[in-house]
Structure formats: C-alpha cells, structure tokens
mmCIF file of C-alpha atoms in Angstrom:
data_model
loop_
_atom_site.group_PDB
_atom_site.id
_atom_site.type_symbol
_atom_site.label_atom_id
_atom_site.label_comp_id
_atom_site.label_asym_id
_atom_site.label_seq_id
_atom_site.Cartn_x
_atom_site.Cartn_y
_atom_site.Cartn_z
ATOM 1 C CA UNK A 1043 42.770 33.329 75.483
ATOM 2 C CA UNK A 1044 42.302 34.916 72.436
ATOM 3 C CA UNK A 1045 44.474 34.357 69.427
ATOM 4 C CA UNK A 1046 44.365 37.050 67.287
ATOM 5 C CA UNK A 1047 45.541 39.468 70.437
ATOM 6 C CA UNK A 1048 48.641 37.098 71.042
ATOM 7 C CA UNK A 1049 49.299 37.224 67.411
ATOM 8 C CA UNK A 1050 48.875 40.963 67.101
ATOM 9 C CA UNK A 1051 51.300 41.455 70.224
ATOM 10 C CA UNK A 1052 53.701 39.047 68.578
ATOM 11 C CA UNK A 1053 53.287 40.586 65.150
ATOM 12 C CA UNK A 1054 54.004 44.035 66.612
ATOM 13 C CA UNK A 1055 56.728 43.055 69.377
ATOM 14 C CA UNK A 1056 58.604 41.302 66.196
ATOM 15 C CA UNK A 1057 58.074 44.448 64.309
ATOM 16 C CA UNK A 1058 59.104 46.778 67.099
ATOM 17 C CA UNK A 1059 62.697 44.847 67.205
ATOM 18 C CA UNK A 1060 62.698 45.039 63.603
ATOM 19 C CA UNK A 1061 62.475 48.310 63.348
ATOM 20 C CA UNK A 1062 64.805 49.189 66.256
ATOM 21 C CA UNK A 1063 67.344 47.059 64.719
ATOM 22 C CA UNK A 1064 67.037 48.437 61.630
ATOM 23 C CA UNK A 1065 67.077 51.799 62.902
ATOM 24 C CA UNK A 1066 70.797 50.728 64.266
ATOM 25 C CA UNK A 1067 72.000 49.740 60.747
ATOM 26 C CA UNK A 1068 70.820 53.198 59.587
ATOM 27 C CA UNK A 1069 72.640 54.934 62.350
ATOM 28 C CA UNK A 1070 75.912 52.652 61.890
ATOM 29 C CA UNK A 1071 75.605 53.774 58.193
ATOM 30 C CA UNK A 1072 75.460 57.377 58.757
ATOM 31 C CA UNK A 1073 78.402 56.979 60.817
ATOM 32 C CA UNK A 1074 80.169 54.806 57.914
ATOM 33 C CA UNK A 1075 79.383 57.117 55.120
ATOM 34 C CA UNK A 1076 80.162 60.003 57.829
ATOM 35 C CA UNK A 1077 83.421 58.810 57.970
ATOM 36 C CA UNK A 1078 83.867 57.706 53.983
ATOM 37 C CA UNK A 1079 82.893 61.436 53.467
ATOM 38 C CA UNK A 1080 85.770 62.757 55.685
ATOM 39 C CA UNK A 1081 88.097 60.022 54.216
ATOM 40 C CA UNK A 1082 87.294 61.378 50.537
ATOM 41 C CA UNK A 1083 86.797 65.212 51.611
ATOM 42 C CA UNK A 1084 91.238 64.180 52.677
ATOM 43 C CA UNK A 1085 92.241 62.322 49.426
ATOM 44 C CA UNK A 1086 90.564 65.257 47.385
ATOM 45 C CA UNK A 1087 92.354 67.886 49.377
ATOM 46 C CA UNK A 1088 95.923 65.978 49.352
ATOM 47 C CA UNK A 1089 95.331 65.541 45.207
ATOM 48 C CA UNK A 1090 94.048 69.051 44.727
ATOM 49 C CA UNK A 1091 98.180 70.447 47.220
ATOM 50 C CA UNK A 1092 99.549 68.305 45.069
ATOM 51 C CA UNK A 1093 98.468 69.213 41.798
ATOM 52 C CA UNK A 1094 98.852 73.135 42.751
ATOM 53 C CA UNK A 1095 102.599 72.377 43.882
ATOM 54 C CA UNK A 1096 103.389 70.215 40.730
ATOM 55 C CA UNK A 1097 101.725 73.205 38.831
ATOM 56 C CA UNK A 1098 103.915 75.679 39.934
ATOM 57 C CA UNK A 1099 107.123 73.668 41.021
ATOM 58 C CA UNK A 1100 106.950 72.355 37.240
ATOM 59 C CA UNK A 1101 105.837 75.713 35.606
ATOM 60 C CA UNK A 1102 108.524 77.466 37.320
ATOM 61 C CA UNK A 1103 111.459 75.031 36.330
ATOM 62 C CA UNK A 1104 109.963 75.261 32.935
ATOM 63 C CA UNK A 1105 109.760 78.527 32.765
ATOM 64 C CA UNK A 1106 113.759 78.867 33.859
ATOM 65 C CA UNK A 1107 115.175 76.372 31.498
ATOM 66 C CA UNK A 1108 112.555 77.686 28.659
ATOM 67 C CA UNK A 1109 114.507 81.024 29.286
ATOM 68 C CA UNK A 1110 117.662 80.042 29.109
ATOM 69 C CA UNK A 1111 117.073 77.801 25.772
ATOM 70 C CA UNK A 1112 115.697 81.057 24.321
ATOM 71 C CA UNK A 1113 119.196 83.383 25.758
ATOM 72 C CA UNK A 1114 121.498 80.789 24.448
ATOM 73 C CA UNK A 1115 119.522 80.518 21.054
ATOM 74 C CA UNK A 1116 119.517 84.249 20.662
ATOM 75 C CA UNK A 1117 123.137 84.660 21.630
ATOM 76 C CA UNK A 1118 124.413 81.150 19.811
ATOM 77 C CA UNK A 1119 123.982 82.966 16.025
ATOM 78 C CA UNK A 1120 126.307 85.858 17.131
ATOM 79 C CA UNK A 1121 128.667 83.628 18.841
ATOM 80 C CA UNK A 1122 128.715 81.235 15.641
ATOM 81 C CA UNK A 1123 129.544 84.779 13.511
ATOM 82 C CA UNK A 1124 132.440 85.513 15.833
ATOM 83 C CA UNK A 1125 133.886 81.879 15.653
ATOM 84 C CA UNK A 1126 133.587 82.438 11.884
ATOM 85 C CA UNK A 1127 135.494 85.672 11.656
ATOM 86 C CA UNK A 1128 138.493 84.626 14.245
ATOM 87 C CA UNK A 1129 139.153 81.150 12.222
ATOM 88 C CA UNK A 1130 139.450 83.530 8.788
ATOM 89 C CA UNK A 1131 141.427 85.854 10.595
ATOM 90 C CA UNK A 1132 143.761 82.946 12.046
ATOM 91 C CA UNK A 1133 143.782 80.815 9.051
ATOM 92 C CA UNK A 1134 145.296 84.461 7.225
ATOM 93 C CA UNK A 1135 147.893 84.152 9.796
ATOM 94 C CA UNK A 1136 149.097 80.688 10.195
ATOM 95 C CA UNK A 1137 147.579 77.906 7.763
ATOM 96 C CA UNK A 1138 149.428 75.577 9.464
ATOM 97 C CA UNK A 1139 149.281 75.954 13.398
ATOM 98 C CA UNK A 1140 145.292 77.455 13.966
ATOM 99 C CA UNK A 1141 143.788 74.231 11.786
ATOM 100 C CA UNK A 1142 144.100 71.878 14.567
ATOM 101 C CA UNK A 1143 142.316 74.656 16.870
ATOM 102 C CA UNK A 1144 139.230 75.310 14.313
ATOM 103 C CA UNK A 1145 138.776 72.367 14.214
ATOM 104 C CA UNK A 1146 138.390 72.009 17.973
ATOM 105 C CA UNK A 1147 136.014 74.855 18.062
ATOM 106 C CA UNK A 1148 133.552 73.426 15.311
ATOM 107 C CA UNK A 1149 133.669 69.851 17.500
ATOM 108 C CA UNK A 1150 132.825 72.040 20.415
ATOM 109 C CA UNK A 1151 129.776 74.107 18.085
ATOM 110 C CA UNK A 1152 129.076 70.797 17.175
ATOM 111 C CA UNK A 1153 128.665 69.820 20.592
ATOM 112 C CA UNK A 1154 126.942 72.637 21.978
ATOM 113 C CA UNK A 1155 124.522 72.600 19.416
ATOM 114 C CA UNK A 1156 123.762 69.258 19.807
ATOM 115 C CA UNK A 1157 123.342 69.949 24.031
ATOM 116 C CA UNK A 1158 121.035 72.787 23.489
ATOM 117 C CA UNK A 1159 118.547 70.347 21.507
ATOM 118 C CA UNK A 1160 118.831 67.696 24.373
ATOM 119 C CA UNK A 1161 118.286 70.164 26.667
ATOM 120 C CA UNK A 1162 115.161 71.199 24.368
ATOM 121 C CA UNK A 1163 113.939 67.562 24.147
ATOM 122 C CA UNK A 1164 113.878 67.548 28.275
ATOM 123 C CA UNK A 1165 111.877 70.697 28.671
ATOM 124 C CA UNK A 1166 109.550 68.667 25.938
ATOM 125 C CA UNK A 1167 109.799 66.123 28.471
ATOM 126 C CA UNK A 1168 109.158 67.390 31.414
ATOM 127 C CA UNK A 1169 106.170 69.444 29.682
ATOM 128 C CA UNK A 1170 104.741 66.282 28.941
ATOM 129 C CA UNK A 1171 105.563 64.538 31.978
ATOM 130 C CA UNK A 1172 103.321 67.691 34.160
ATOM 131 C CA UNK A 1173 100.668 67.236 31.774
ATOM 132 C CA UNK A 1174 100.506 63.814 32.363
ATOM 133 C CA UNK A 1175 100.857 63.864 36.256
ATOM 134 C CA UNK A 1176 97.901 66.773 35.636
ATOM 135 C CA UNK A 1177 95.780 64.100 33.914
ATOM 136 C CA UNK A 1178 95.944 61.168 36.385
ATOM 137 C CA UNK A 1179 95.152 63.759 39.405
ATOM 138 C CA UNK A 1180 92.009 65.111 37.862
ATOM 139 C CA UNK A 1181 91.394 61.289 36.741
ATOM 140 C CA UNK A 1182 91.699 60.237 39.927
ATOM 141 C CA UNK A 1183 90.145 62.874 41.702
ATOM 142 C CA UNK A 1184 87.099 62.188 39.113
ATOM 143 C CA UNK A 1185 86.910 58.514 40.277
ATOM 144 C CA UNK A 1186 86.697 59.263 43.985
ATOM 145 C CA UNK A 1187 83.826 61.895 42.985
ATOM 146 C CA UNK A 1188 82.033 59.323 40.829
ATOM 147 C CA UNK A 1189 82.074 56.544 44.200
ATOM 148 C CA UNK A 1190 80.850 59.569 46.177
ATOM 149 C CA UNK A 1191 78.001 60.085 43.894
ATOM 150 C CA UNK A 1192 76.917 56.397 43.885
ATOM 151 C CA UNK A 1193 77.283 55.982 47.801
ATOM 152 C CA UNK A 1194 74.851 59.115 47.847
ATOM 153 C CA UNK A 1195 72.457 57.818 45.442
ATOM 154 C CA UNK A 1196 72.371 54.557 47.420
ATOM 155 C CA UNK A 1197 71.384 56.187 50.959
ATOM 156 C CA UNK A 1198 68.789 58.092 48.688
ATOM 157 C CA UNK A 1199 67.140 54.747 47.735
ATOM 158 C CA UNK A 1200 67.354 53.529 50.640
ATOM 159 C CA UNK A 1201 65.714 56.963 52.483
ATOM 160 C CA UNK A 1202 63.164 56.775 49.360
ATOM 161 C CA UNK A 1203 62.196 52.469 50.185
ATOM 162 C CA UNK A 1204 62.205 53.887 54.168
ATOM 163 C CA UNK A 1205 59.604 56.621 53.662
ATOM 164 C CA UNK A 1206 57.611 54.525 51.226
ATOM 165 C CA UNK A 1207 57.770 51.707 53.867
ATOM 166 C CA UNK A 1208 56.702 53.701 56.854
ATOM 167 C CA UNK A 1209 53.940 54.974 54.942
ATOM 168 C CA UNK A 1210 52.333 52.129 54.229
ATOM 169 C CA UNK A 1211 52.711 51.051 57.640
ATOM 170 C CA UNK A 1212 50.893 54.228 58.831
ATOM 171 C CA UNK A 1213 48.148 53.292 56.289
ATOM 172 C CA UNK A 1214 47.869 49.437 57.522
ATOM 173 C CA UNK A 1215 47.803 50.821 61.489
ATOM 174 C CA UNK A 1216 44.924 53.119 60.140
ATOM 175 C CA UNK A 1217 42.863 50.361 58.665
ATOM 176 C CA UNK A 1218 43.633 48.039 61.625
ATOM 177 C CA UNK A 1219 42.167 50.449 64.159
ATOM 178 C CA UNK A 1220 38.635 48.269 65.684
ATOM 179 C CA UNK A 1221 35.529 50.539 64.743
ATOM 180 C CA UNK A 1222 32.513 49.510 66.029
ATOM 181 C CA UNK A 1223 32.621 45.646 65.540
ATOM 182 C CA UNK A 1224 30.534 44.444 68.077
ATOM 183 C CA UNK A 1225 27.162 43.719 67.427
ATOM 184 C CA UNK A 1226 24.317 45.502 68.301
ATOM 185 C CA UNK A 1227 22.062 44.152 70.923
#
C-alpha cells in the first residue's frame, strides 16, 4: 500500500468537502446580501415617499400661512389708519362715552399685532422643523448607503482572496502532475 496515494486521496477528498462547503457559505451569502439588498433597496424607497410628502405637505402649509401673514401685513397698516381716523372722529363727538371703546380697540391692535408675530414665529418653526426632518432623512438615507458600500466591498475581498486562492490551486495541480519519474531501464 502506498502512502503517498492514500495521502493524496485524503488530501484531495478533505479538499473536495472543503471546497463544497465553502461553496455553500458563498451561496448562503449571496442569498443574505440578496436579501439585505432588497431590505435596503425598501428603507431607501419608504425615506425617499416620505421626504417628497413632507416636502410638499410642509411647503404647501407654508406657503398658505406665508400668504396670509403677508395679506394681513399689507392690509393691517390701512386698517391701523382707519382705527386712527374713527377714534379722532369719536373723541370730537363724545370725550366722555368713546374713551372706554378706543381703548378696547388699541387692546385688540395690541393683540392682533402681537398674534400675527406668533403666528410668524410658527411658520419660522415649522420652516425649521422641515429642514430638520429633511436633514435626518438624507442622514439616514446616507448611513444605509455607507453599510451598503462596506457589505459590497467585503464580498469584493472575499471574490478577490477566492480567485487568488483558486489560482494557486490551479498552479499547485499543474506542478503535481507525475512527468516521467520512473527510471529508465
């Protein structure tokens, strides 16, 4: 029995199961980074709906309440003049019965005045608040596109160490092929 042929059948048998088992890891990898793809190809659609609806949801409410700041600021001057010119004209009437009643309207200029500058403040708000919500999707989204990157760059190592490994094998097969060893007679 010779030795060297029952430890080249072991040597390749071992290497044969190896490589078949290997070859199962690669496949179940595929199929895991397959379905990581998919996964990610989902999240990055879901962010990208719900950035486009915040865009225009938000843009359009700011848009609305950005228009009616501007109509009540343009119309709020000519109001204030009219306010002005009734309390002279009442005041020339009765000193003593309209007081109570400009007073009133000032409270309520007052008032409004001080509503249209909340109301300001929220659309600053709510400008923010879209930018914000704008930032942490593209953030987000940039993440999950970063892990996608490295998962690729892994399998591309691991193709590159493959190839490199089954050519050397193909070399040591080569140099293992018998040529003429017996001796001549």
């Amino acid at each position: 029995m010779d030795w060297n042929l029952i430890g080249s059948i072991f040597w390749k048998f071992s290497l044969g199961v190896s490589l078949l088992a290997l070859t199962a890891l690669a496949g179940y990898l595929c199929a895991a980074v397959g379905s990581l793809r998919n996964s990610l190809n989902s999240i990055r659609n879901t962010l990208n709906s719900v950035e486009n609806m915040v865009n225009q949801e938000i843009g359009e409410l700011i848009t609305d309440v950005d228009k009616t700041v501007k109509e009540v600021n343009e119309e709020l001057p000519q109001l204030l003049q009219n306010l002005n010119g009734l309390t002279a004209s009442l005041q020339g009437i009765s000193e003593s019965e309209i007081q109570p009643t400009v007073h009133n309207i000032q409270e309520m200029s007052s008032a409004l005045n001080q509503s249209i500058q909340q109301l300001e403040e929220l659309v600053q708000k709510v400008s923010g608040f879209s930018g914000q919500t704008i930032e942490q999707a593209t953030f987000f989204r940039n993440q999950i596109a970063v892990s996608l990157a490295d998962i690729v760059s892994l399998w591309q190592g691991i193709k590159a160490g493959w190839d490199s490994f089954a050519a050397g094998q193909s070399r040591d097969s080569e140099e293992d092929t018998p040529t003429s060893d017996a001796p001549n007679e």
